[in-house]
PDB file of C-alpha atoms in Angstrom:
ATOM      1  CA  MET A   1      -0.041  -0.075   0.025  1.00 48.00           C
ATOM      2  CA  ALA A   2       0.994   3.348  -0.918  1.00 55.00           C
ATOM      3  CA  LYS A   3       2.347   5.734   1.693  1.00 58.00           C
ATOM      4  CA  THR A   4      -0.363   8.574   2.565  1.00 67.00           C
ATOM      5  CA  SER A   5      -0.480  11.589   4.784  1.00 88.00           C
ATOM      6  CA  LYS A   6      -2.307  11.136   7.913  1.00 90.00           C
ATOM      7  CA  ALA A   7      -4.639  14.075   6.874  1.00 87.00           C
ATOM      8  CA  ARG A   8      -5.306  12.348   3.345  1.00 89.00           C
ATOM      9  CA  GLN A   9      -5.966   9.176   5.201  1.00 93.00           C
ATOM     10  CA  ALA A  10      -8.632  11.003   7.255  1.00 92.00           C
ATOM     11  CA  ILE A  11     -10.357  12.274   4.348  1.00 93.00           C
ATOM     12  CA  ILE A  12     -10.272   8.595   2.803  1.00 94.00           C
ATOM     13  CA  GLU A  13     -11.937   7.570   6.058  1.00 94.00           C
ATOM     14  CA  ALA A  14     -14.465  10.236   6.206  1.00 94.00           C
ATOM     15  CA  ALA A  15     -15.518   9.364   2.355  1.00 96.00           C
ATOM     16  CA  LYS A  16     -15.575   5.653   3.427  1.00 97.00           C
ATOM     17  CA  LYS A  17     -18.908   6.685   5.412  1.00 97.00           C
ATOM     18  CA  MET A  18     -20.408   8.810   2.632  1.00 97.00           C
ATOM     19  CA  PRO A  19     -24.341   8.223   2.286  1.00 98.00           C
ATOM     20  CA  PRO A  20     -25.718   7.426  -1.177  1.00 98.00           C
ATOM     21  CA  LEU A  21     -25.727  10.639  -3.158  1.00 98.00           C
ATOM     22  CA  PHE A  22     -25.855  12.051  -6.685  1.00 97.00           C
ATOM     23  CA  HIS A  23     -22.583  13.441  -8.342  1.00 97.00           C
ATOM     24  CA  LYS A  24     -24.673  14.270 -11.462  1.00 97.00           C
ATOM     25  CA  ILE A  25     -28.017  15.422 -10.909  1.00 95.00           C
ATOM     26  CA  PRO A  26     -30.416  13.177 -13.077  1.00 96.00           C
ATOM     27  CA  ASP A  27     -31.574  15.208 -16.502  1.00 97.00           C
ATOM     28  CA  GLU A  28     -29.164  18.259 -15.717  1.00 97.00           C
ATOM     29  CA  ASP A  29     -25.834  18.848 -17.104  1.00 97.00           C
ATOM     30  CA  PHE A  30     -22.932  18.189 -14.748  1.00 97.00           C
ATOM     31  CA  ASP A  31     -22.119  21.111 -12.387  1.00 97.00           C
ATOM     32  CA  TYR A  32     -19.422  20.798  -9.736  1.00 96.00           C
ATOM     33  CA  ARG A  33     -21.648  23.285  -7.722  1.00 96.00           C
ATOM     34  CA  LYS A  34     -24.534  20.756  -7.715  1.00 96.00           C
ATOM     35  CA  ALA A  35     -22.610  17.541  -6.987  1.00 97.00           C
ATOM     36  CA  ARG A  36     -24.040  16.394  -3.895  1.00 98.00           C
ATOM     37  CA  THR A  37     -21.115  14.122  -3.321  1.00 97.00           C
ATOM     38  CA  LEU A  38     -18.966  17.380  -3.024  1.00 97.00           C
ATOM     39  CA  TRP A  39     -21.575  19.003  -1.034  1.00 97.00           C
ATOM     40  CA  TRP A  40     -21.427  16.346   1.556  1.00 98.00           C
ATOM     41  CA  LEU A  41     -17.460  15.887   1.438  1.00 96.00           C
ATOM     42  CA  VAL A  42     -16.961  19.515   2.070  1.00 95.00           C
ATOM     43  CA  LYS A  43     -19.193  19.570   5.044  1.00 96.00           C
ATOM     44  CA  GLN A  44     -16.597  16.910   6.787  1.00 96.00           C
ATOM     45  CA  PRO A  45     -14.137  18.743   9.234  1.00 95.00           C
ATOM     46  CA  GLU A  46     -11.236  16.678   7.660  1.00 93.00           C
ATOM     47  CA  VAL A  47     -11.914  17.917   4.457  1.00 94.00           C
ATOM     48  CA  LEU A  48     -12.139  21.464   5.600  1.00 95.00           C
ATOM     49  CA  LYS A  49      -9.052  21.183   7.571  1.00 93.00           C
ATOM     50  CA  TYR A  50      -7.042  19.580   4.336  1.00 92.00           C
ATOM     51  CA  VAL A  51      -8.050  22.209   2.079  1.00 94.00           C
ATOM     52  CA  TRP A  52      -7.392  25.068   4.493  1.00 95.00           C
ATOM     53  CA  ASP A  53      -3.771  23.563   5.414  1.00 94.00           C
ATOM     54  CA  ILE A  54      -2.932  23.280   1.571  1.00 94.00           C
ATOM     55  CA  VAL A  55      -4.294  26.790   0.918  1.00 97.00           C
ATOM     56  CA  LYS A  56      -2.314  28.418   4.185  1.00 97.00           C
ATOM     57  CA  GLN A  57       0.743  26.670   3.381  1.00 96.00           C
ATOM     58  CA  SER A  58       0.820  27.558  -0.174  1.00 97.00           C
ATOM     59  CA  GLY A  59       0.950  31.413   0.736  1.00 97.00           C
ATOM     60  CA  ALA A  60      -1.814  32.047  -0.964  1.00 98.00           C
ATOM     61  CA  VAL A  61      -3.535  33.527   2.142  1.00 98.00           C
ATOM     62  CA  ILE A  62      -2.063  35.887   4.678  1.00 97.00           C
ATOM     63  CA  TYR A  63      -3.176  36.641   8.039  1.00 98.00           C
ATOM     64  CA  ASP A  64      -3.431  40.550   9.314  1.00 96.00           C
ATOM     65  CA  GLY A  65      -2.928  40.653  12.784  1.00 97.00           C
ATOM     66  CA  THR A  66      -4.359  44.286  13.055  1.00 97.00           C
ATOM     67  CA  THR A  67      -7.780  42.965  11.592  1.00 96.00           C
ATOM     68  CA  ARG A  68      -7.333  39.519  12.639  1.00 98.00           C
ATOM     69  CA  LYS A  69      -8.365  38.120   9.358  1.00 98.00           C
ATOM     70  CA  TRP A  70      -7.241  36.231   6.386  1.00 98.00           C
ATOM     71  CA  HIS A  71      -7.166  37.471   2.926  1.00 98.00           C
ATOM     72  CA  GLY A  72      -5.764  36.511  -0.243  1.00 98.00           C
ATOM     73  CA  VAL A  73      -2.399  37.779  -1.364  1.00 97.00           C
ATOM     74  CA  ASP A  74      -3.777  39.386  -4.539  1.00 97.00           C
ATOM     75  CA  PHE A  75      -7.055  40.856  -2.781  1.00 96.00           C
ATOM     76  CA  GLU A  76      -7.300  44.498  -3.490  1.00 91.00           C
ATOM     77  CA  GLU A  77      -9.624  46.459  -1.253  1.00 84.00           C
ATOM     78  CA  VAL A  78     -12.135  48.207  -3.386  1.00 82.00           C
ATOM     79  CA  ASP A  79     -13.012  52.024  -2.548  1.00 76.00           C
ATOM     80  CA  ASP A  80     -16.535  52.832  -2.691  1.00 68.00           C
ATOM     81  CA  GLU A  81     -16.008  56.682  -2.271  1.00 66.00           C
ATOM     82  CA  ASP A  82     -16.238  58.441  -5.888  1.00 57.00           C
TER      83      ASP A  82
END
């Protein structure tokens, strides 16, 4: 068996408990945003933690200690004043 990380293995174990769900809704074009399988998966704490860890470690988001919020490195505040 191939070596997997603890986090990845936790996701696999969570997925093993997934109830019967549609990935593609019958009579509709496939849309990831409508896939019930993905809806279920992203509600699992193991999946959320894994995704967050990947994003955070990539450097794509940074923490602002002043506001105590995270934001994307390319986020630009929009000034609503004209």
